[in-house]
Short mmCIF file of C-alpha atoms in Angstrom, two decimals:
data_model
loop_
_atom_site.label_atom_id
_atom_site.label_comp_id
_atom_site.label_asym_id
_atom_site.label_seq_id
_atom_site.Cartn_x
_atom_site.Cartn_y
_atom_site.Cartn_z
CA MET A 1 131.68 78.71 95.55
CA ALA A 2 128.13 77.98 96.67
CA LEU A 3 127.15 78.64 100.26
CA GLN A 4 125.79 75.95 102.54
CA MET A 5 122.39 77.50 103.13
CA GLU A 6 120.55 77.25 106.44
CA THR A 7 116.90 76.22 106.63
CA LEU A 8 114.60 78.70 108.32
CA PRO A 9 112.35 77.31 111.04
CA GLN A 10 108.71 77.53 109.99
CA ILE A 11 105.72 79.38 111.45
CA PRO A 12 102.05 78.97 110.40
CA VAL A 13 101.04 80.69 107.17
CA LEU A 14 98.14 82.35 108.98
CA THR A 15 100.58 83.94 111.43
CA SER A 16 102.95 85.38 108.83
CA VAL A 17 100.23 86.63 106.50
CA SER A 18 98.16 88.13 109.34
CA CYS A 19 101.19 89.94 110.71
CA SER A 20 102.08 91.27 107.27
CA PHE A 21 98.53 92.46 106.71
CA ALA A 22 98.53 94.14 110.12
CA LEU A 23 101.82 95.88 109.36
CA ALA A 24 100.45 97.22 106.06
CA VAL A 25 97.27 98.49 107.75
CA ILE A 26 99.19 100.11 110.59
CA TYR A 27 101.60 101.81 108.19
CA VAL A 28 98.88 103.26 105.95
CA GLY A 29 96.62 104.06 108.90
CA SER A 30 99.40 106.05 110.55
CA LEU A 31 99.32 108.48 107.62
CA TYR A 32 95.70 109.39 108.35
CA VAL A 33 95.53 109.56 112.14
CA TRP A 34 96.00 113.30 111.92
CA SER A 35 93.09 115.61 111.21
CA THR A 36 94.31 118.19 108.71
CA LYS A 37 92.93 120.44 106.00
CA HIS A 38 96.23 120.44 104.11
CA ASN A 39 97.24 118.23 101.18
CA ARG A 40 99.96 115.58 101.30
CA ASP A 41 102.69 117.99 100.16
CA HIS A 42 102.05 120.60 102.83
CA PRO A 43 104.95 120.79 105.35
CA THR A 44 102.58 120.29 108.27
CA THR A 45 101.17 117.09 106.75
CA ILE A 46 104.63 115.79 105.92
CA LYS A 47 106.01 116.46 109.42
CA ARG A 48 103.08 114.73 111.06
CA ARG A 49 103.47 111.74 108.79
CA PHE A 50 107.18 111.63 109.59
CA ALA A 51 106.22 111.31 113.24
CA SER A 52 103.61 108.64 112.50
CA VAL A 53 105.79 106.36 110.40
CA SER A 54 108.64 106.76 112.90
CA ILE A 55 106.37 105.27 115.55
CA VAL A 56 105.38 102.48 113.15
CA MET A 57 109.09 101.75 112.61
CA LEU A 58 109.44 101.26 116.36
CA ILE A 59 106.42 98.95 116.50
CA ALA A 60 107.13 96.85 113.38
CA PRO A 61 110.15 94.90 114.74
CA LEU A 62 107.98 93.72 117.63
CA PHE A 63 105.97 91.63 115.15
CA VAL A 64 109.16 89.88 114.05
CA TYR A 65 110.30 89.37 117.63
CA PHE A 66 107.05 88.03 119.06
CA PHE A 67 105.78 86.00 116.10
CA SER A 68 108.98 84.48 114.72
CA SER A 69 109.98 80.93 115.52
CA PRO A 70 111.62 80.75 118.98
CA GLU A 71 114.20 78.41 117.46
CA LEU A 72 115.15 81.06 114.90
CA LEU A 73 115.42 83.80 117.53
CA GLU A 74 117.73 81.61 119.61
CA ARG A 75 119.86 80.72 116.61
CA GLU A 76 120.29 84.09 114.89
CA PRO A 77 120.99 87.63 116.16
CA PHE A 78 117.80 89.68 115.91
CA PRO A 79 119.36 92.54 113.84
CA LYS A 80 120.44 89.93 111.27
CA LEU A 81 116.81 88.90 110.76
CA LEU A 82 116.01 92.52 109.90
CA GLY A 83 118.85 92.71 107.39
CA PHE A 84 121.36 94.57 109.55
CA ARG A 85 124.77 92.91 109.56
CA TRP A 86 128.37 93.66 108.66
CA GLN A 87 129.14 90.70 106.40
CA GLY A 88 128.76 91.71 102.76
CA LEU A 89 127.76 95.28 103.66
CA TRP A 90 129.85 97.15 101.11
CA GLN A 91 128.73 94.75 98.37
CA ALA A 92 125.08 95.36 99.34
CA ILE A 93 125.65 99.11 99.11
CA VAL A 94 127.46 99.18 95.77
CA ILE A 95 126.41 96.24 93.58
CA PRO A 96 122.57 96.53 93.64
CA TYR A 97 122.87 100.30 93.18
CA LEU A 98 125.03 99.92 90.08
CA LEU A 99 122.74 97.15 88.80
CA THR A 100 119.75 99.48 89.10
CA ALA A 101 121.67 102.30 87.41
CA LEU A 102 122.20 99.91 84.50
CA LEU A 103 118.43 99.45 84.25
CA TYR A 104 118.14 103.25 83.95
CA LEU A 105 120.91 103.52 81.37
CA GLY A 106 118.58 105.09 78.78
CA PRO A 107 117.04 107.71 81.11
CA ILE A 108 120.49 108.55 82.47
CA PHE A 109 121.74 109.19 78.93
CA VAL A 110 118.73 111.44 78.22
CA ASN A 111 119.37 113.36 81.44
CA LEU A 112 122.98 113.86 80.41
CA GLN A 113 121.72 115.78 77.38
CA ASN A 114 119.83 118.23 79.56
CA GLU A 115 121.28 121.25 81.28
CA SER A 116 119.61 120.07 84.48
CA PHE A 117 122.23 117.30 84.84
CA SER A 118 124.94 119.84 85.52
CA SER A 119 122.97 121.01 88.56
CA TYR A 120 123.97 117.77 90.34
CA PHE A 121 127.45 119.22 90.61
CA ALA A 122 126.25 122.53 92.05
CA LEU A 123 126.33 123.08 95.79
CA ASP A 124 123.14 125.14 95.62
CA TYR A 125 121.25 122.16 94.20
CA TRP A 126 122.16 119.92 97.12
CA ARG A 127 121.66 122.71 99.64
CA GLY A 128 118.18 123.29 98.26
CA SER A 129 117.43 119.56 98.19
CA VAL A 130 118.40 118.70 101.76
CA THR A 131 116.46 121.70 103.07
CA SER A 132 113.32 120.70 101.13
CA ILE A 133 110.99 118.60 103.24
CA ILE A 134 109.41 117.11 100.10
CA TRP A 135 112.85 116.00 98.87
CA ILE A 136 113.60 114.49 102.28
CA ARG A 137 110.26 112.65 102.21
CA ASN A 138 110.80 111.24 98.72
CA HIS A 139 114.49 110.36 99.03
CA VAL A 140 114.99 109.62 102.72
CA MET A 141 111.92 109.05 104.86
CA ALA A 142 109.71 107.19 102.37
CA PRO A 143 112.43 104.71 101.28
CA LEU A 144 113.65 104.27 104.85
CA SER A 145 110.26 103.67 106.45
CA GLU A 146 108.78 101.61 103.62
CA GLU A 147 111.79 99.34 103.20
CA PHE A 148 112.12 98.86 106.94
CA VAL A 149 108.46 97.94 107.44
CA PHE A 150 107.69 96.12 104.17
CA ARG A 151 111.04 94.41 103.69
CA ALA A 152 113.08 94.27 106.92
CA CYS A 153 110.09 93.41 109.14
CA MET A 154 107.65 91.74 106.75
CA MET A 155 110.00 89.54 104.70
CA PRO A 156 111.52 87.64 107.67
CA LEU A 157 108.01 86.60 108.72
CA ILE A 158 106.86 85.57 105.23
CA LEU A 159 110.13 83.69 104.66
CA GLN A 160 109.34 81.53 107.68
CA SER A 161 106.19 80.26 105.95
CA PHE A 162 107.03 80.28 102.24
CA SER A 163 109.96 79.59 99.92
CA PRO A 164 112.08 82.64 99.02
CA MET A 165 110.63 83.00 95.51
CA THR A 166 107.08 82.71 96.82
CA ALA A 167 107.85 85.29 99.50
CA VAL A 168 109.24 87.63 96.85
CA PHE A 169 105.88 87.50 95.05
CA ILE A 170 103.70 87.75 98.18
CA THR A 171 105.09 90.73 100.11
CA PRO A 172 104.95 93.20 97.17
CA LEU A 173 101.18 92.74 97.08
CA PHE A 174 100.96 94.27 100.55
CA PHE A 175 103.32 97.03 99.37
CA GLY A 176 101.24 97.75 96.26
CA VAL A 177 97.92 97.77 98.12
CA ALA A 178 99.44 100.11 100.71
CA HIS A 179 99.82 102.73 97.97
CA LEU A 180 96.16 102.66 96.92
CA HIS A 181 95.39 105.24 99.59
CA HIS A 182 96.62 107.87 97.11
CA ILE A 183 93.31 107.41 95.27
CA SER A 184 91.41 109.05 98.14
CA GLU A 185 93.94 111.87 98.21
CA ARG A 186 93.40 112.57 94.52
CA LEU A 187 89.62 112.50 94.97
CA ALA A 188 90.00 115.03 97.77
CA LEU A 189 91.84 117.28 95.33
CA GLY A 190 88.90 117.14 92.90
CA VAL A 191 90.25 114.54 90.48
CA GLU A 192 87.50 112.61 88.68
CA LEU A 193 86.82 109.12 90.04
CA SER A 194 87.66 107.34 86.77
CA THR A 195 90.93 109.24 86.46
CA ALA A 196 91.84 108.62 90.10
CA LEU A 197 91.12 104.90 89.72
CA LEU A 198 93.17 104.66 86.53
CA ILE A 199 96.12 106.42 88.15
CA GLY A 200 95.69 104.25 91.24
CA LEU A 201 95.75 101.07 89.16
CA PHE A 202 98.88 102.23 87.38
CA GLN A 203 100.55 103.12 90.67
CA PHE A 204 99.56 99.77 92.18
CA THR A 205 101.14 97.98 89.21
CA TYR A 206 104.31 100.07 89.33
CA THR A 207 104.80 99.81 93.10
CA THR A 208 104.08 96.07 93.05
CA LEU A 209 106.66 95.49 90.30
CA PHE A 210 109.18 97.53 92.26
CA GLY A 211 108.20 95.57 95.35
CA PHE A 212 109.13 92.32 93.57
CA TYR A 213 112.58 93.72 92.82
CA SER A 214 113.07 95.14 96.30
CA ALA A 215 111.95 91.94 98.04
CA TYR A 216 114.23 89.94 95.73
CA LEU A 217 117.19 92.13 96.70
CA PHE A 218 116.44 91.70 100.40
CA ALA A 219 116.11 87.92 100.17
CA ARG A 220 119.18 87.48 97.96
CA THR A 221 121.54 89.89 99.73
CA GLY A 222 120.22 89.50 103.29
CA HIS A 223 120.67 93.26 103.70
CA CYS A 224 118.09 96.00 104.21
CA ILE A 225 120.45 98.66 102.86
CA ALA A 226 120.31 97.24 99.31
CA PRO A 227 116.57 97.80 98.68
CA LEU A 228 116.66 101.04 100.66
CA LEU A 229 119.29 102.68 98.43
CA VAL A 230 117.68 101.30 95.28
CA HIS A 231 114.30 102.67 96.42
CA ALA A 232 115.78 106.15 96.94
CA PHE A 233 117.45 106.01 93.52
CA CYS A 234 114.25 104.91 91.76
CA ASN A 235 112.29 107.67 93.52
CA HIS A 236 114.83 110.15 92.22
CA MET A 237 114.78 108.86 88.65
CA GLY A 238 111.01 108.33 88.47
CA LEU A 239 109.38 106.90 85.39
CA PRO A 240 111.17 107.46 82.06
CA ASP A 241 110.17 110.76 80.45
CA VAL A 242 109.06 109.63 77.00
CA GLN A 243 108.23 113.18 75.94
CA ASP A 244 111.76 114.30 76.76
CA LEU A 245 113.09 111.33 74.81
CA TRP A 246 111.23 112.26 71.61
CA GLN A 247 112.43 115.85 71.84
CA GLN A 248 116.00 114.69 71.29
CA GLU A 249 117.71 114.89 67.91
CA LEU A 250 117.18 111.80 65.76
CA TRP A 251 120.61 110.23 66.35
CA ARG A 252 120.39 110.86 70.07
CA ARG A 253 116.88 109.46 70.14
CA VAL A 254 117.99 106.27 68.37
CA LEU A 255 121.00 105.96 70.67
CA ALA A 256 118.81 106.53 73.73
CA ILE A 257 116.35 103.82 72.64
CA CYS A 258 119.25 101.42 72.12
CA LEU A 259 120.52 102.25 75.61
CA TYR A 260 117.03 101.72 77.05
CA LEU A 261 116.98 98.23 75.53
CA ALA A 262 120.63 97.48 76.36
CA GLY A 263 120.11 98.58 79.97
CA LEU A 264 117.05 96.37 80.35
CA ALA A 265 118.75 93.37 78.72
CA GLY A 266 121.89 93.86 80.81
CA TRP A 267 119.83 94.16 84.00
CA ILE A 268 117.93 90.94 83.26
CA TYR A 269 121.14 89.06 82.46
CA LEU A 270 123.11 90.33 85.46
CA LEU A 271 120.30 90.23 88.05
CA PRO A 272 120.91 86.64 89.25
CA ILE A 273 124.70 87.07 88.98
CA ALA A 274 124.95 90.40 90.80
CA THR A 275 122.64 89.20 93.57
CA ASP A 276 124.29 85.82 94.16
CA PRO A 277 123.93 85.24 97.93
CA ALA A 278 127.58 84.09 98.05
CA LEU A 279 128.67 87.65 97.23
CA TYR A 280 126.95 88.88 100.39
CA ASP A 281 127.69 85.91 102.66
CA ASN A 282 123.93 85.42 102.92
CA LYS A 283 123.31 81.95 104.33
CA LEU A 284 119.97 82.72 105.94
CA PHE A 285 117.26 84.00 103.58
CA TRP A 286 117.88 82.36 100.20
CA ASN A 287 117.54 78.60 100.23
CA VAL A 288 115.95 77.17 97.08
#
């Protein structure tokens, strides 16, 4: 049964876009406030950046609080605007995660053929992971801070100026641009300018596409936890390893390719069904 959706009070476009731009600048700028001779993977650099983005996470909700429509703030609990609520929580945890796993059906099958997959069931693997600061950055702190700032705090502002589908296509641009700072890091490591720019363009495209998906999940489910868990999962899976795919036996390679295509087709078909706002009791963010 369809939900009776609520209409969000509106704020000026200049306000929402300016706030979103400021949030992106503050987030990226916080990564470089420290003077260090170490690269991005050095524990000292990572710890300092943990501290920086933690401060940004404390500042970001203030933009939502002070620049949102007063009518909206009076009508809705503030945590709900940020995607923190109990209604539909278990659905937001399980359904988008399984939907994303379907998209990775081919890579998951390829991983099952490798001995490395069995390590997921070994205690030493998880002990080594949770004690690795790089693993914590990639699977915990990066998804948590990025989804909180770019989805939980940016989307509610953009949604007060644009339709949900327009908002889904606007906020990922801030997210993609925010990752271009990796170009300067590669140049600092001695990577040629043309190579750094090419990698940067690819990363911008990839992060922007993921941003579309993540923003869509936030708007459709009304939960921050959905894009957060999906972000962590995608960081873990990474891009499909084509080289590993072609090293498989012929029948496994053919089967893997079929699963790649089946996973993509299934994801496209189920995306609007599995993210139906009615499943998550989301009456606030999706009104088209």
